[in-house]
CSV table of C-alpha atoms in Angstrom, one decimal:
chain,number,residue,atom,x,y,z
N,1,GLY,CA,-9.2,12.5,6.3
N,2,GLU,CA,-10.3,9.1,5.0
N,3,ASN,CA,-10.7,6.1,7.5
N,4,VAL,CA,-10.8,2.6,6.1
N,5,GLU,CA,-11.9,-0.4,8.2
N,6,GLN,CA,-11.3,-3.9,6.9
N,7,HIS,CA,-12.6,-7.3,8.2
N,8,PRO,CA,-12.0,-10.0,8.9
N,9,SER,CA,-8.4,-9.9,9.9
N,10,THR,CA,-8.0,-13.6,9.1
N,11,LEU,CA,-10.1,-15.8,6.8
N,12,SER,CA,-9.7,-19.5,6.3
N,13,VAL,CA,-11.6,-21.2,3.6
N,14,GLN,CA,-11.5,-24.6,1.9
N,15,GLU,CA,-10.0,-24.8,-1.5
N,16,GLY,CA,-12.7,-24.4,-4.1
N,17,ASP,CA,-14.9,-22.3,-1.9
N,18,SER,CA,-15.5,-18.6,-2.1
N,19,ALA,CA,-14.0,-15.9,0.0
N,20,VAL,CA,-15.4,-12.4,0.8
N,21,ILE,CA,-13.5,-9.5,2.4
N,22,LYS,CA,-15.2,-6.3,3.3
N,23,CYS,CA,-14.1,-2.7,3.8
N,24,THR,CA,-15.9,0.4,4.9
N,25,TYR,CA,-14.8,4.0,4.3
N,26,SER,CA,-15.7,7.3,5.9
N,27,ASP,CA,-15.4,10.0,3.2
N,28,SER,CA,-18.4,10.1,0.9
N,29,ALA,CA,-16.4,12.0,-1.7
N,30,SER,CA,-14.1,9.0,-2.3
N,31,ASN,CA,-14.5,7.6,-5.8
N,32,TYR,CA,-11.7,5.1,-6.3
N,33,PHE,CA,-11.2,1.8,-4.4
N,34,PRO,CA,-8.3,-0.6,-5.2
N,35,TRP,CA,-7.5,-4.0,-3.7
N,36,TYR,CA,-3.9,-5.2,-3.3
N,37,LYS,CA,-2.5,-8.7,-2.7
N,38,GLN,CA,0.7,-9.2,-0.7
N,39,GLU,CA,2.4,-12.5,-0.6
N,40,LEU,CA,4.8,-13.2,2.2
N,41,GLY,CA,8.0,-11.2,1.9
N,42,LYS,CA,6.9,-9.5,-1.3
N,43,ARG,CA,5.4,-6.2,-2.4
N,44,PRO,CA,1.7,-5.3,-2.5
N,45,GLN,CA,0.3,-5.8,-6.0
N,46,LEU,CA,-2.8,-4.3,-7.4
N,47,ILE,CA,-5.3,-7.0,-8.3
N,48,ILE,CA,-8.5,-5.1,-9.1
N,49,ASP,CA,-9.9,-1.6,-8.6
N,50,ILE,CA,-13.3,0.1,-9.0
N,51,ARG,CA,-14.4,3.6,-9.5
N,52,SER,CA,-17.6,5.0,-8.1
N,53,ASN,CA,-19.4,5.2,-11.4
N,54,VAL,CA,-19.9,1.4,-11.4
N,55,GLY,CA,-21.3,-1.0,-8.8
N,56,GLU,CA,-19.4,-4.1,-9.7
N,57,LYS,CA,-16.3,-5.1,-11.6
N,58,LYS,CA,-15.1,-8.6,-12.4
N,59,ASP,CA,-11.8,-10.1,-13.6
N,60,GLN,CA,-11.9,-13.9,-13.9
N,61,ARG,CA,-12.2,-15.3,-10.4
N,62,ILE,CA,-12.1,-12.0,-8.6
N,63,ALA,CA,-14.7,-9.3,-8.3
N,64,VAL,CA,-15.3,-6.1,-6.4
N,65,THR,CA,-18.6,-4.6,-5.4
N,66,LEU,CA,-19.3,-1.1,-4.2
N,67,ASN,CA,-22.2,0.3,-2.3
N,68,LYS,CA,-21.7,4.1,-2.2
N,69,THR,CA,-24.8,4.7,-0.1
N,70,ALA,CA,-23.5,2.4,2.7
N,71,LYS,CA,-19.9,3.4,2.0
N,72,HIS,CA,-18.6,-0.1,1.8
N,73,PHE,CA,-16.9,-2.3,-0.8
N,74,SER,CA,-16.0,-5.9,-1.0
N,75,LEU,CA,-13.6,-8.3,-2.6
N,76,HIS,CA,-15.0,-11.6,-3.8
N,77,ILE,CA,-12.8,-14.5,-4.8
N,78,THR,CA,-14.5,-17.6,-6.3
N,79,GLU,CA,-13.1,-21.1,-6.7
N,80,THR,CA,-10.2,-20.4,-4.4
N,81,GLN,CA,-6.9,-22.0,-5.1
N,82,PRO,CA,-3.7,-22.4,-2.9
N,83,GLU,CA,-2.0,-19.5,-4.7
N,84,ASP,CA,-4.7,-17.2,-3.4
N,85,SER,CA,-3.2,-17.5,0.1
N,86,ALA,CA,-1.9,-14.0,0.9
N,87,VAL,CA,-2.7,-10.8,2.7
N,88,TYR,CA,-5.3,-8.7,1.0
N,89,PHE,CA,-5.5,-4.9,1.5
N,90,CYS,CA,-8.3,-2.5,0.5
N,91,ALA,CA,-7.6,1.2,0.1
N,92,ALA,CA,-9.3,4.5,-0.5
N,93,PRO,CA,-8.0,8.0,-1.4
N,94,ILE,CA,-6.8,10.0,1.5
N,95,GLY,CA,-8.1,13.2,-0.1
N,96,GLY,CA,-11.5,11.7,-0.6
N,97,SER,CA,-11.5,11.7,-4.3
N,98,GLY,CA,-9.6,9.5,-6.6
N,99,GLY,CA,-6.9,9.9,-9.2
N,100,GLY,CA,-4.4,12.6,-9.7
N,101,ALA,CA,-2.1,13.3,-6.8
N,102,ASP,CA,-4.0,11.6,-4.0
N,103,GLY,CA,-2.3,9.2,-1.6
N,104,LEU,CA,-4.1,6.1,-0.5
N,105,THR,CA,-5.0,5.0,3.0
N,106,PHE,CA,-5.0,1.2,3.5
N,107,GLY,CA,-7.1,-1.1,5.6
N,108,LYS,CA,-5.2,-3.3,8.1
N,109,GLY,CA,-5.3,-6.3,5.8
N,110,THR,CA,-6.9,-9.7,5.7
N,111,HIS,CA,-4.8,-12.9,5.9
N,112,LEU,CA,-6.5,-15.3,3.6
N,113,ILE,CA,-5.7,-19.0,4.2
N,114,ILE,CA,-6.8,-21.6,1.6
N,115,GLN,CA,-7.1,-25.0,3.3
N,116,PRO,CA,-6.3,-27.9,1.0
D,1,ASP,CA,10.0,-1.8,-17.7
D,2,ALA,CA,12.1,-2.5,-14.6
D,3,GLY,CA,9.3,-1.3,-12.3
D,4,VAL,CA,9.9,0.8,-9.1
D,5,ILE,CA,13.5,0.2,-7.9
D,6,GLN,CA,14.4,0.5,-4.3
D,7,SER,CA,17.8,0.2,-2.6
D,8,PRO,CA,19.1,-1.3,-0.5
D,9,ARG,CA,16.9,-4.3,-0.1
D,10,HIS,CA,18.0,-4.9,3.5
D,11,GLU,CA,19.7,-2.5,5.9
D,12,VAL,CA,20.9,-3.2,9.4
D,13,THR,CA,22.2,-0.3,11.4
D,14,GLU,CA,23.0,0.8,14.9
D,15,MET,CA,20.8,3.1,16.8
D,16,GLY,CA,21.8,6.7,16.2
D,17,GLN,CA,23.2,6.2,12.8
D,18,GLU,CA,21.9,7.9,9.7
D,19,VAL,CA,20.0,5.8,7.2
D,20,THR,CA,19.2,6.7,3.6
D,21,LEU,CA,16.7,4.7,1.5
D,22,ARG,CA,16.5,5.2,-2.3
D,23,CYS,CA,13.8,4.9,-4.9
D,24,LYS,CA,13.6,5.2,-8.6
D,25,PRO,CA,10.0,5.4,-9.9
D,26,ILE,CA,8.7,4.1,-13.1
D,27,SER,CA,9.5,6.5,-16.0
D,28,GLY,CA,6.6,8.7,-16.8
D,29,HIS,CA,4.9,8.3,-13.4
D,30,ASN,CA,4.4,11.7,-11.9
D,31,SER,CA,3.5,10.7,-8.3
D,32,LEU,CA,5.7,9.1,-5.8
D,33,PHE,CA,4.8,7.7,-2.4
D,34,TRP,CA,6.8,6.5,0.6
D,35,TYR,CA,5.0,4.0,2.9
D,36,ARG,CA,6.1,2.2,6.1
D,37,GLN,CA,4.8,-1.3,6.9
D,38,THR,CA,4.8,-2.9,10.3
D,39,MET,CA,2.7,-5.7,11.9
D,40,MET,CA,1.2,-3.3,14.4
D,41,ARG,CA,0.4,-0.3,12.2
D,42,GLY,CA,0.0,-1.8,8.8
D,43,LEU,CA,0.8,0.3,5.7
D,44,GLU,CA,1.3,3.9,6.7
D,45,LEU,CA,1.7,6.8,4.2
D,46,LEU,CA,4.7,8.9,5.2
D,47,ILE,CA,4.9,11.4,2.4
D,48,TYR,CA,4.1,11.8,-1.3
D,49,PHE,CA,5.2,13.9,-4.2
D,50,ASN,CA,3.5,15.1,-7.3
D,51,ASN,CA,5.8,16.3,-10.1
D,52,ASN,CA,8.7,16.2,-7.7
D,53,VAL,CA,6.9,18.6,-5.2
D,54,PRO,CA,6.0,17.3,-1.7
D,55,ILE,CA,2.3,17.4,-1.4
D,56,ASP,CA,1.6,15.9,2.0
D,57,ASP,CA,4.2,15.0,4.7
D,58,SER,CA,1.8,14.8,7.6
D,59,GLY,CA,2.5,11.1,7.9
D,60,MET,CA,6.2,11.6,8.6
D,61,PRO,CA,6.5,10.5,12.3
D,62,GLU,CA,9.1,12.9,13.5
D,63,ASP,CA,11.6,15.5,12.5
D,64,ARG,CA,14.2,12.7,12.3
D,65,PHE,CA,12.5,11.7,9.0
D,66,SER,CA,13.1,13.7,5.8
D,67,ALA,CA,12.4,13.0,2.1
D,68,LYS,CA,13.6,14.6,-1.1
D,69,MET,CA,12.8,14.2,-4.8
D,70,PRO,CA,15.4,16.2,-6.6
D,71,ASN,CA,14.2,15.0,-10.1
D,72,ALA,CA,11.6,12.9,-11.7
D,73,SER,CA,13.7,9.7,-11.5
D,74,PHE,CA,15.0,9.7,-7.9
D,75,SER,CA,13.8,10.1,-4.4
D,76,THR,CA,15.4,9.5,-0.9
D,77,LEU,CA,14.0,8.9,2.5
D,78,LYS,CA,16.4,9.7,5.3
D,79,ILE,CA,16.3,8.9,9.0
D,80,GLN,CA,18.7,10.7,11.3
D,81,PRO,CA,19.3,9.6,14.0
D,82,SER,CA,17.7,6.1,13.6
D,83,GLU,CA,16.0,4.4,16.5
D,84,PRO,CA,14.9,0.7,17.1
D,85,ARG,CA,11.3,1.7,16.7
D,86,ASP,CA,12.0,2.7,13.1
D,87,SER,CA,12.5,-0.9,12.2
D,88,ALA,CA,10.0,-1.8,9.4
D,89,VAL,CA,9.7,-2.4,5.7
D,90,TYR,CA,9.8,0.9,3.8
D,91,PHE,CA,8.0,0.8,0.4
D,92,CYS,CA,8.2,3.3,-2.4
D,93,ALA,CA,5.4,3.4,-4.9
D,94,SER,CA,4.8,5.4,-8.1
D,95,ARG,CA,1.7,6.1,-10.1
D,96,ALA,CA,0.7,7.8,-13.4
D,97,TYR,CA,-2.9,8.2,-12.5
D,98,TYR,CA,-4.8,5.3,-10.9
D,99,GLY,CA,-3.2,2.3,-9.4
D,100,TYR,CA,0.1,2.3,-7.5
D,101,THR,CA,3.1,0.2,-8.4
D,102,PHE,CA,5.2,-0.7,-5.4
D,103,GLY,CA,8.9,-1.3,-5.2
D,104,SER,CA,10.3,-4.4,-3.5
D,105,GLY,CA,10.8,-2.5,-0.3
D,106,THR,CA,13.7,-1.9,2.1
D,107,ARG,CA,13.7,-4.0,5.3
D,108,LEU,CA,15.3,-1.8,7.9
D,109,THR,CA,16.5,-3.1,11.2
D,110,VAL,CA,17.8,-0.7,13.8
D,111,VAL,CA,19.7,-2.4,16.6
């Protein structure tokens, strides 16, 4: 099955700076990679996702890049703001593909701290 | 759209008691997933259903755990008997194709 490694476990950045969180996966057949944000005491929420037919996707201040050869993908947050403080999780399909009925396996999470 | 609805939000029970967690997925979503979240183990997939049929229950930790989905709008996760190590937040999520929507979770404490 799929194995997802995420790092760092904690990331502290100054407000306004950029933050990068990285994940690696093991199954080369995987083709869908979402990122979730979880604020303290709340549910994980999908913030951005990418499919393997593209190398990068952007949505305002967040972007995700994918390197299928190296089997890693990254979340980039620019111009960080206090409300970006949360735990971020990457994920990949357990079955090694993408949509349909596949469950997701999640990384262990990155606690992002935005310093004022 | 009310989103994925879970109940109860909090449950405190004594060791050995039966616990039933409930989930109503988003209408039209044909896949439903149960996850458990702890500090030590993160988000673990317990079981998931596609069109009400259990697809993979390999994440269910023990025979004490069982899950059902009798129809497209309702699922339960049952723990019998409960143990202190079952204490965690249990999330239900549903999906139409890509992208899960999580419920608010049930925080279970077994004392």
